[in-house]
């Protein structure tokens, strides 16, 4: 199932060569050495009915994927990027995405203890991102990958907050090559869990998107 929560154009979070180099060199160790989790968690949470539409009674935060888009072949050789934007829809959304709630610009890079799968993003604590091809060594498909997002920024558009999160895979092929993958993403209040159980209560729309990791 695909939600129409995507926009065209290039990612607003441009790659930063130094961050990419650091993450590329050390992501594998962080994934394999610091995040062995027990398998068997239940399937990722399904999108609540009606989250595709944004009326006045809809979520206060709209999450969109700018890269990859549904059906894309993302990257080459198993190296790809994921770019997300959490957009406040009203004053309540601004409050939920405020610095007081932990949303701030910053880099999250190894060897920081905050970097790794099955961990929240220290600069976007409510972000939940799972990938169906995540190997068991990194916690499996229900592991929250928000902790491996390296770049985070915050901006304002017409008075509404935007939080931008960017992840570039540092170990090409770790999540597969020439394989279909389903990305699930949403936000929760407070600090996100390390493993998705299916009992989470999203405060944004829920995205389910299928794309192909380039071979």
PDB file of C-alpha atoms in Angstrom:
ATOM      1  CA  UNK A   1       0.000   0.000   0.000  1.00  0.00           C
ATOM      2  CA  UNK A   2       1.390   3.390  -0.976  1.00  0.00           C
ATOM      3  CA  UNK A   3       0.491   6.684   0.671  1.00  0.00           C
ATOM      4  CA  UNK A   4       0.693   9.813  -1.457  1.00  0.00           C
ATOM      5  CA  UNK A   5       3.001  11.505   1.011  1.00  0.00           C
ATOM      6  CA  UNK A   6       5.816  12.265  -1.405  1.00  0.00           C
ATOM      7  CA  UNK A   7       7.030  15.309  -3.285  1.00  0.00           C
ATOM      8  CA  UNK A   8       9.124  15.612  -6.391  1.00  0.00           C
ATOM      9  CA  UNK A   9      12.489  17.243  -6.763  1.00  0.00           C
ATOM     10  CA  UNK A  10      15.841  16.853  -5.130  1.00  0.00           C
ATOM     11  CA  UNK A  11      16.270  16.242  -1.394  1.00  0.00           C
ATOM     12  CA  UNK A  12      16.375  19.388   0.759  1.00  0.00           C
ATOM     13  CA  UNK A  13      19.001  17.751   2.912  1.00  0.00           C
ATOM     14  CA  UNK A  14      22.114  17.886   0.743  1.00  0.00           C
ATOM     15  CA  UNK A  15      24.807  15.440   1.446  1.00  0.00           C
ATOM     16  CA  UNK A  16      27.739  16.629   3.435  1.00  0.00           C
ATOM     17  CA  UNK A  17      30.941  14.910   2.251  1.00  0.00           C
ATOM     18  CA  UNK A  18      32.575  14.795   5.673  1.00  0.00           C
ATOM     19  CA  UNK A  19      29.503  13.313   7.318  1.00  0.00           C
ATOM     20  CA  UNK A  20      29.176  10.782   4.505  1.00  0.00           C
ATOM     21  CA  UNK A  21      32.794   9.710   4.782  1.00  0.00           C
ATOM     22  CA  UNK A  22      32.610   9.261   8.528  1.00  0.00           C
ATOM     23  CA  UNK A  23      29.351   7.357   8.387  1.00  0.00           C
ATOM     24  CA  UNK A  24      30.527   5.210   5.488  1.00  0.00           C
ATOM     25  CA  UNK A  25      33.616   4.119   7.328  1.00  0.00           C
ATOM     26  CA  UNK A  26      31.959   3.294  10.619  1.00  0.00           C
ATOM     27  CA  UNK A  27      28.311   2.414  10.003  1.00  0.00           C
ATOM     28  CA  UNK A  28      29.033  -1.275   9.520  1.00  0.00           C
ATOM     29  CA  UNK A  29      30.737  -1.600  12.878  1.00  0.00           C
ATOM     30  CA  UNK A  30      27.945   0.240  14.648  1.00  0.00           C
ATOM     31  CA  UNK A  31      25.308  -1.916  12.979  1.00  0.00           C
ATOM     32  CA  UNK A  32      27.041  -5.240  13.577  1.00  0.00           C
ATOM     33  CA  UNK A  33      28.755  -4.584  16.867  1.00  0.00           C
ATOM     34  CA  UNK A  34      26.293  -2.576  18.878  1.00  0.00           C
ATOM     35  CA  UNK A  35      22.810  -3.582  17.848  1.00  0.00           C
ATOM     36  CA  UNK A  36      22.239  -7.353  18.075  1.00  0.00           C
ATOM     37  CA  UNK A  37      18.612  -7.716  19.014  1.00  0.00           C
ATOM     38  CA  UNK A  38      16.312 -10.639  19.619  1.00  0.00           C
ATOM     39  CA  UNK A  39      14.087 -11.438  16.647  1.00  0.00           C
ATOM     40  CA  UNK A  40      10.423 -12.231  16.618  1.00  0.00           C
ATOM     41  CA  UNK A  41       8.864  -8.802  17.097  1.00  0.00           C
ATOM     42  CA  UNK A  42       5.443  -8.451  15.560  1.00  0.00           C
ATOM     43  CA  UNK A  43       4.885  -6.862  12.179  1.00  0.00           C
ATOM     44  CA  UNK A  44       5.317  -3.119  11.734  1.00  0.00           C
ATOM     45  CA  UNK A  45       2.344  -0.992  12.658  1.00  0.00           C
ATOM     46  CA  UNK A  46      -0.233  -0.553   9.924  1.00  0.00           C
ATOM     47  CA  UNK A  47      -1.421   2.828   8.740  1.00  0.00           C
ATOM     48  CA  UNK A  48      -4.574   3.953  10.536  1.00  0.00           C
ATOM     49  CA  UNK A  49      -7.545   4.510   8.251  1.00  0.00           C
ATOM     50  CA  UNK A  50      -7.864   8.012   6.868  1.00  0.00           C
ATOM     51  CA  UNK A  51      -4.212   9.014   7.286  1.00  0.00           C
ATOM     52  CA  UNK A  52      -3.924   9.653   3.560  1.00  0.00           C
ATOM     53  CA  UNK A  53      -6.106  12.759   3.847  1.00  0.00           C
ATOM     54  CA  UNK A  54      -5.285  15.972   5.694  1.00  0.00           C
ATOM     55  CA  UNK A  55      -8.431  17.697   6.869  1.00  0.00           C
ATOM     56  CA  UNK A  56      -8.741  19.923   9.910  1.00  0.00           C
ATOM     57  CA  UNK A  57      -9.182  16.847  12.105  1.00  0.00           C
ATOM     58  CA  UNK A  58      -6.108  15.094  10.644  1.00  0.00           C
ATOM     59  CA  UNK A  59      -2.673  14.653  12.238  1.00  0.00           C
ATOM     60  CA  UNK A  60      -0.893  17.792  13.430  1.00  0.00           C
ATOM     61  CA  UNK A  61       2.266  16.551  11.660  1.00  0.00           C
ATOM     62  CA  UNK A  62       2.536  15.412   8.072  1.00  0.00           C
ATOM     63  CA  UNK A  63       5.496  13.163   7.298  1.00  0.00           C
ATOM     64  CA  UNK A  64       6.691  12.971   3.696  1.00  0.00           C
ATOM     65  CA  UNK A  65       9.414  10.989   1.953  1.00  0.00           C
ATOM     66  CA  UNK A  66      11.345  13.022  -0.601  1.00  0.00           C
ATOM     67  CA  UNK A  67      13.729  10.195  -1.520  1.00  0.00           C
ATOM     68  CA  UNK A  68      13.230   7.454  -2.568  1.00  0.00           C
ATOM     69  CA  UNK A  69       9.759   7.611  -4.051  1.00  0.00           C
ATOM     70  CA  UNK A  70       7.437   4.636  -4.556  1.00  0.00           C
ATOM     71  CA  UNK A  71       8.691   2.324  -7.292  1.00  0.00           C
ATOM     72  CA  UNK A  72      12.119   3.994  -7.498  1.00  0.00           C
ATOM     73  CA  UNK A  73      15.349   2.111  -8.000  1.00  0.00           C
ATOM     74  CA  UNK A  74      17.298   3.786  -5.217  1.00  0.00           C
ATOM     75  CA  UNK A  75      21.057   4.172  -5.534  1.00  0.00           C
ATOM     76  CA  UNK A  76      23.483   1.661  -7.001  1.00  0.00           C
ATOM     77  CA  UNK A  77      25.429  -1.215  -5.557  1.00  0.00           C
ATOM     78  CA  UNK A  78      23.298  -1.231  -2.418  1.00  0.00           C
ATOM     79  CA  UNK A  79      24.217   2.378  -1.542  1.00  0.00           C
ATOM     80  CA  UNK A  80      21.132   4.593  -1.227  1.00  0.00           C
ATOM     81  CA  UNK A  81      19.726   7.499   0.786  1.00  0.00           C
ATOM     82  CA  UNK A  82      16.473   8.121   2.633  1.00  0.00           C
ATOM     83  CA  UNK A  83      15.256  11.697   3.126  1.00  0.00           C
ATOM     84  CA  UNK A  84      12.236  12.569   5.278  1.00  0.00           C
ATOM     85  CA  UNK A  85      10.464  15.804   6.183  1.00  0.00           C
ATOM     86  CA  UNK A  86       8.136  16.167   9.170  1.00  0.00           C
ATOM     87  CA  UNK A  87       5.904  19.180   8.507  1.00  0.00           C
ATOM     88  CA  UNK A  88       3.806  20.829  11.217  1.00  0.00           C
ATOM     89  CA  UNK A  89       0.257  21.455  10.009  1.00  0.00           C
ATOM     90  CA  UNK A  90      -0.765  23.862  12.756  1.00  0.00           C
ATOM     91  CA  UNK A  91       0.306  25.363  16.088  1.00  0.00           C
ATOM     92  CA  UNK A  92      -0.024  21.994  17.805  1.00  0.00           C
ATOM     93  CA  UNK A  93       2.351  20.496  15.246  1.00  0.00           C
ATOM     94  CA  UNK A  94       4.812  23.321  15.920  1.00  0.00           C
ATOM     95  CA  UNK A  95       4.723  22.463  19.589  1.00  0.00           C
ATOM     96  CA  UNK A  96       5.206  18.737  18.982  1.00  0.00           C
ATOM     97  CA  UNK A  97       8.235  19.458  16.753  1.00  0.00           C
ATOM     98  CA  UNK A  98       9.736  22.082  19.068  1.00  0.00           C
ATOM     99  CA  UNK A  99      13.206  22.200  20.586  1.00  0.00           C
ATOM    100  CA  UNK A 100      11.542  21.714  23.970  1.00  0.00           C
ATOM    101  CA  UNK A 101      10.511  18.271  22.736  1.00  0.00           C
ATOM    102  CA  UNK A 102      14.016  17.478  21.463  1.00  0.00           C
ATOM    103  CA  UNK A 103      13.763  18.394  17.760  1.00  0.00           C
ATOM    104  CA  UNK A 104      16.893  20.301  16.773  1.00  0.00           C
ATOM    105  CA  UNK A 105      19.548  20.458  14.039  1.00  0.00           C
ATOM    106  CA  UNK A 106      22.611  18.303  14.453  1.00  0.00           C
ATOM    107  CA  UNK A 107      24.813  15.473  13.232  1.00  0.00           C
ATOM    108  CA  UNK A 108      24.605  11.942  14.595  1.00  0.00           C
ATOM    109  CA  UNK A 109      27.735  10.068  13.564  1.00  0.00           C
ATOM    110  CA  UNK A 110      29.773   7.139  14.824  1.00  0.00           C
ATOM    111  CA  UNK A 111      31.455   6.571  17.192  1.00  0.00           C
ATOM    112  CA  UNK A 112      28.790   8.460  19.162  1.00  0.00           C
ATOM    113  CA  UNK A 113      26.866   6.208  21.544  1.00  0.00           C
ATOM    114  CA  UNK A 114      23.648   7.627  20.098  1.00  0.00           C
ATOM    115  CA  UNK A 115      24.428   6.198  16.637  1.00  0.00           C
ATOM    116  CA  UNK A 116      23.117   2.795  15.660  1.00  0.00           C
ATOM    117  CA  UNK A 117      20.016   0.781  14.764  1.00  0.00           C
ATOM    118  CA  UNK A 118      17.347  -0.009  17.347  1.00  0.00           C
ATOM    119  CA  UNK A 119      17.909   3.458  18.835  1.00  0.00           C
ATOM    120  CA  UNK A 120      16.041   6.766  18.584  1.00  0.00           C
ATOM    121  CA  UNK A 121      17.465   9.716  16.692  1.00  0.00           C
ATOM    122  CA  UNK A 122      18.907  12.076  19.344  1.00  0.00           C
ATOM    123  CA  UNK A 123      17.836  15.081  17.269  1.00  0.00           C
ATOM    124  CA  UNK A 124      14.381  13.778  16.286  1.00  0.00           C
ATOM    125  CA  UNK A 125      13.432  11.580  19.244  1.00  0.00           C
ATOM    126  CA  UNK A 126       9.959  10.573  18.061  1.00  0.00           C
ATOM    127  CA  UNK A 127      11.006   9.358  14.603  1.00  0.00           C
ATOM    128  CA  UNK A 128      10.341   5.716  13.742  1.00  0.00           C
ATOM    129  CA  UNK A 129      11.740   4.228  10.516  1.00  0.00           C
ATOM    130  CA  UNK A 130      11.863   0.546   9.625  1.00  0.00           C
ATOM    131  CA  UNK A 131      13.058  -1.255   6.501  1.00  0.00           C
ATOM    132  CA  UNK A 132      11.851  -4.714   5.534  1.00  0.00           C
ATOM    133  CA  UNK A 133      15.328  -5.833   4.443  1.00  0.00           C
ATOM    134  CA  UNK A 134      17.121  -4.946   7.693  1.00  0.00           C
ATOM    135  CA  UNK A 135      19.242  -8.020   8.543  1.00  0.00           C
ATOM    136  CA  UNK A 136      19.013  -9.874  11.835  1.00  0.00           C
ATOM    137  CA  UNK A 137      22.477  -8.569  12.792  1.00  0.00           C
ATOM    138  CA  UNK A 138      20.971  -5.063  12.967  1.00  0.00           C
ATOM    139  CA  UNK A 139      17.782  -6.112  14.726  1.00  0.00           C
ATOM    140  CA  UNK A 140      15.684  -7.329  11.806  1.00  0.00           C
ATOM    141  CA  UNK A 141      12.801  -5.652   9.953  1.00  0.00           C
ATOM    142  CA  UNK A 142      11.224  -4.244  13.116  1.00  0.00           C
ATOM    143  CA  UNK A 143      14.343  -2.428  14.320  1.00  0.00           C
ATOM    144  CA  UNK A 144      13.939   1.349  14.413  1.00  0.00           C
ATOM    145  CA  UNK A 145      16.603   2.780  12.090  1.00  0.00           C
ATOM    146  CA  UNK A 146      16.132   6.406  13.196  1.00  0.00           C
ATOM    147  CA  UNK A 147      19.402   6.130  15.130  1.00  0.00           C
ATOM    148  CA  UNK A 148      21.427   5.776  11.925  1.00  0.00           C
ATOM    149  CA  UNK A 149      20.063   8.981  10.362  1.00  0.00           C
ATOM    150  CA  UNK A 150      23.135  11.209  10.228  1.00  0.00           C
ATOM    151  CA  UNK A 151      21.845  14.677   9.270  1.00  0.00           C
ATOM    152  CA  UNK A 152      19.041  16.624  10.929  1.00  0.00           C
ATOM    153  CA  UNK A 153      17.919  20.185  10.277  1.00  0.00           C
ATOM    154  CA  UNK A 154      15.025  22.426  11.277  1.00  0.00           C
ATOM    155  CA  UNK A 155      13.404  25.210   9.255  1.00  0.00           C
ATOM    156  CA  UNK A 156      10.217  27.294   9.199  1.00  0.00           C
ATOM    157  CA  UNK A 157       7.888  27.635   6.215  1.00  0.00           C
ATOM    158  CA  UNK A 158       5.005  30.126   6.472  1.00  0.00           C
ATOM    159  CA  UNK A 159       5.350  29.956  10.241  1.00  0.00           C
ATOM    160  CA  UNK A 160       5.207  26.156  10.388  1.00  0.00           C
ATOM    161  CA  UNK A 161       8.119  23.979  11.491  1.00  0.00           C
ATOM    162  CA  UNK A 162       9.857  21.522   9.208  1.00  0.00           C
ATOM    163  CA  UNK A 163      12.223  18.888  10.560  1.00  0.00           C
ATOM    164  CA  UNK A 164      14.409  17.282   7.892  1.00  0.00           C
ATOM    165  CA  UNK A 165      16.134  13.929   8.460  1.00  0.00           C
ATOM    166  CA  UNK A 166      18.669  12.310   6.131  1.00  0.00           C
ATOM    167  CA  UNK A 167      20.259   8.858   6.117  1.00  0.00           C
ATOM    168  CA  UNK A 168      22.853   7.549   3.713  1.00  0.00           C
ATOM    169  CA  UNK A 169      23.734   3.881   3.955  1.00  0.00           C
ATOM    170  CA  UNK A 170      27.420   3.705   4.853  1.00  0.00           C
ATOM    171  CA  UNK A 171      27.983   0.022   4.025  1.00  0.00           C
ATOM    172  CA  UNK A 172      26.784  -0.641   0.469  1.00  0.00           C
ATOM    173  CA  UNK A 173      24.759  -3.824   0.240  1.00  0.00           C
ATOM    174  CA  UNK A 174      24.152  -4.199   3.985  1.00  0.00           C
ATOM    175  CA  UNK A 175      20.407  -3.824   3.371  1.00  0.00           C
ATOM    176  CA  UNK A 176      20.507  -5.749   0.095  1.00  0.00           C
ATOM    177  CA  UNK A 177      21.187  -5.221  -3.585  1.00  0.00           C
ATOM    178  CA  UNK A 178      18.653  -5.345  -6.394  1.00  0.00           C
ATOM    179  CA  UNK A 179      15.894  -6.236  -3.914  1.00  0.00           C
ATOM    180  CA  UNK A 180      12.493  -4.751  -3.167  1.00  0.00           C
ATOM    181  CA  UNK A 181      12.220  -3.116   0.223  1.00  0.00           C
ATOM    182  CA  UNK A 182       9.329  -1.573   2.145  1.00  0.00           C
ATOM    183  CA  UNK A 183      10.005   1.552   4.172  1.00  0.00           C
ATOM    184  CA  UNK A 184       7.678   2.380   7.071  1.00  0.00           C
ATOM    185  CA  UNK A 185       7.926   5.748   8.816  1.00  0.00           C
ATOM    186  CA  UNK A 186       5.943   7.763  11.363  1.00  0.00           C
ATOM    187  CA  UNK A 187       6.396   9.838  14.511  1.00  0.00           C
ATOM    188  CA  UNK A 188       5.348   9.134  18.077  1.00  0.00           C
ATOM    189  CA  UNK A 189       5.132  11.367  21.126  1.00  0.00           C
ATOM    190  CA  UNK A 190       8.213  11.358  23.352  1.00  0.00           C
ATOM    191  CA  UNK A 191      11.061   8.956  22.629  1.00  0.00           C
ATOM    192  CA  UNK A 192      10.556   6.315  19.959  1.00  0.00           C
ATOM    193  CA  UNK A 193      11.058   2.618  20.747  1.00  0.00           C
ATOM    194  CA  UNK A 194      14.092   0.693  19.549  1.00  0.00           C
ATOM    195  CA  UNK A 195      11.896  -2.069  18.156  1.00  0.00           C
ATOM    196  CA  UNK A 196       8.443  -1.585  16.632  1.00  0.00           C
ATOM    197  CA  UNK A 197       5.862  -3.783  18.350  1.00  0.00           C
ATOM    198  CA  UNK A 198       2.681  -2.716  16.589  1.00  0.00           C
ATOM    199  CA  UNK A 199       1.327  -0.975  19.702  1.00  0.00           C
ATOM    200  CA  UNK A 200       2.766   2.460  18.889  1.00  0.00           C
ATOM    201  CA  UNK A 201       0.425   5.455  18.717  1.00  0.00           C
ATOM    202  CA  UNK A 202       1.525   7.671  15.783  1.00  0.00           C
ATOM    203  CA  UNK A 203       1.165  11.446  16.009  1.00  0.00           C
ATOM    204  CA  UNK A 204       1.717  11.770  12.244  1.00  0.00           C
ATOM    205  CA  UNK A 205       0.501   9.940   9.184  1.00  0.00           C
ATOM    206  CA  UNK A 206       2.083   6.534   8.648  1.00  0.00           C
ATOM    207  CA  UNK A 207       4.031   5.940   5.446  1.00  0.00           C
ATOM    208  CA  UNK A 208       4.416   2.536   3.805  1.00  0.00           C
ATOM    209  CA  UNK A 209       6.499   2.764   0.623  1.00  0.00           C
ATOM    210  CA  UNK A 210       7.987   0.049  -1.570  1.00  0.00           C
ATOM    211  CA  UNK A 211      11.057   0.693  -3.709  1.00  0.00           C
ATOM    212  CA  UNK A 212      14.011  -1.279  -5.078  1.00  0.00           C
ATOM    213  CA  UNK A 213      17.510  -1.032  -3.620  1.00  0.00           C
ATOM    214  CA  UNK A 214      19.786  -0.655  -6.638  1.00  0.00           C
ATOM    215  CA  UNK A 215      22.138  -3.501  -7.474  1.00  0.00           C
TER     216      UNK A 215
END
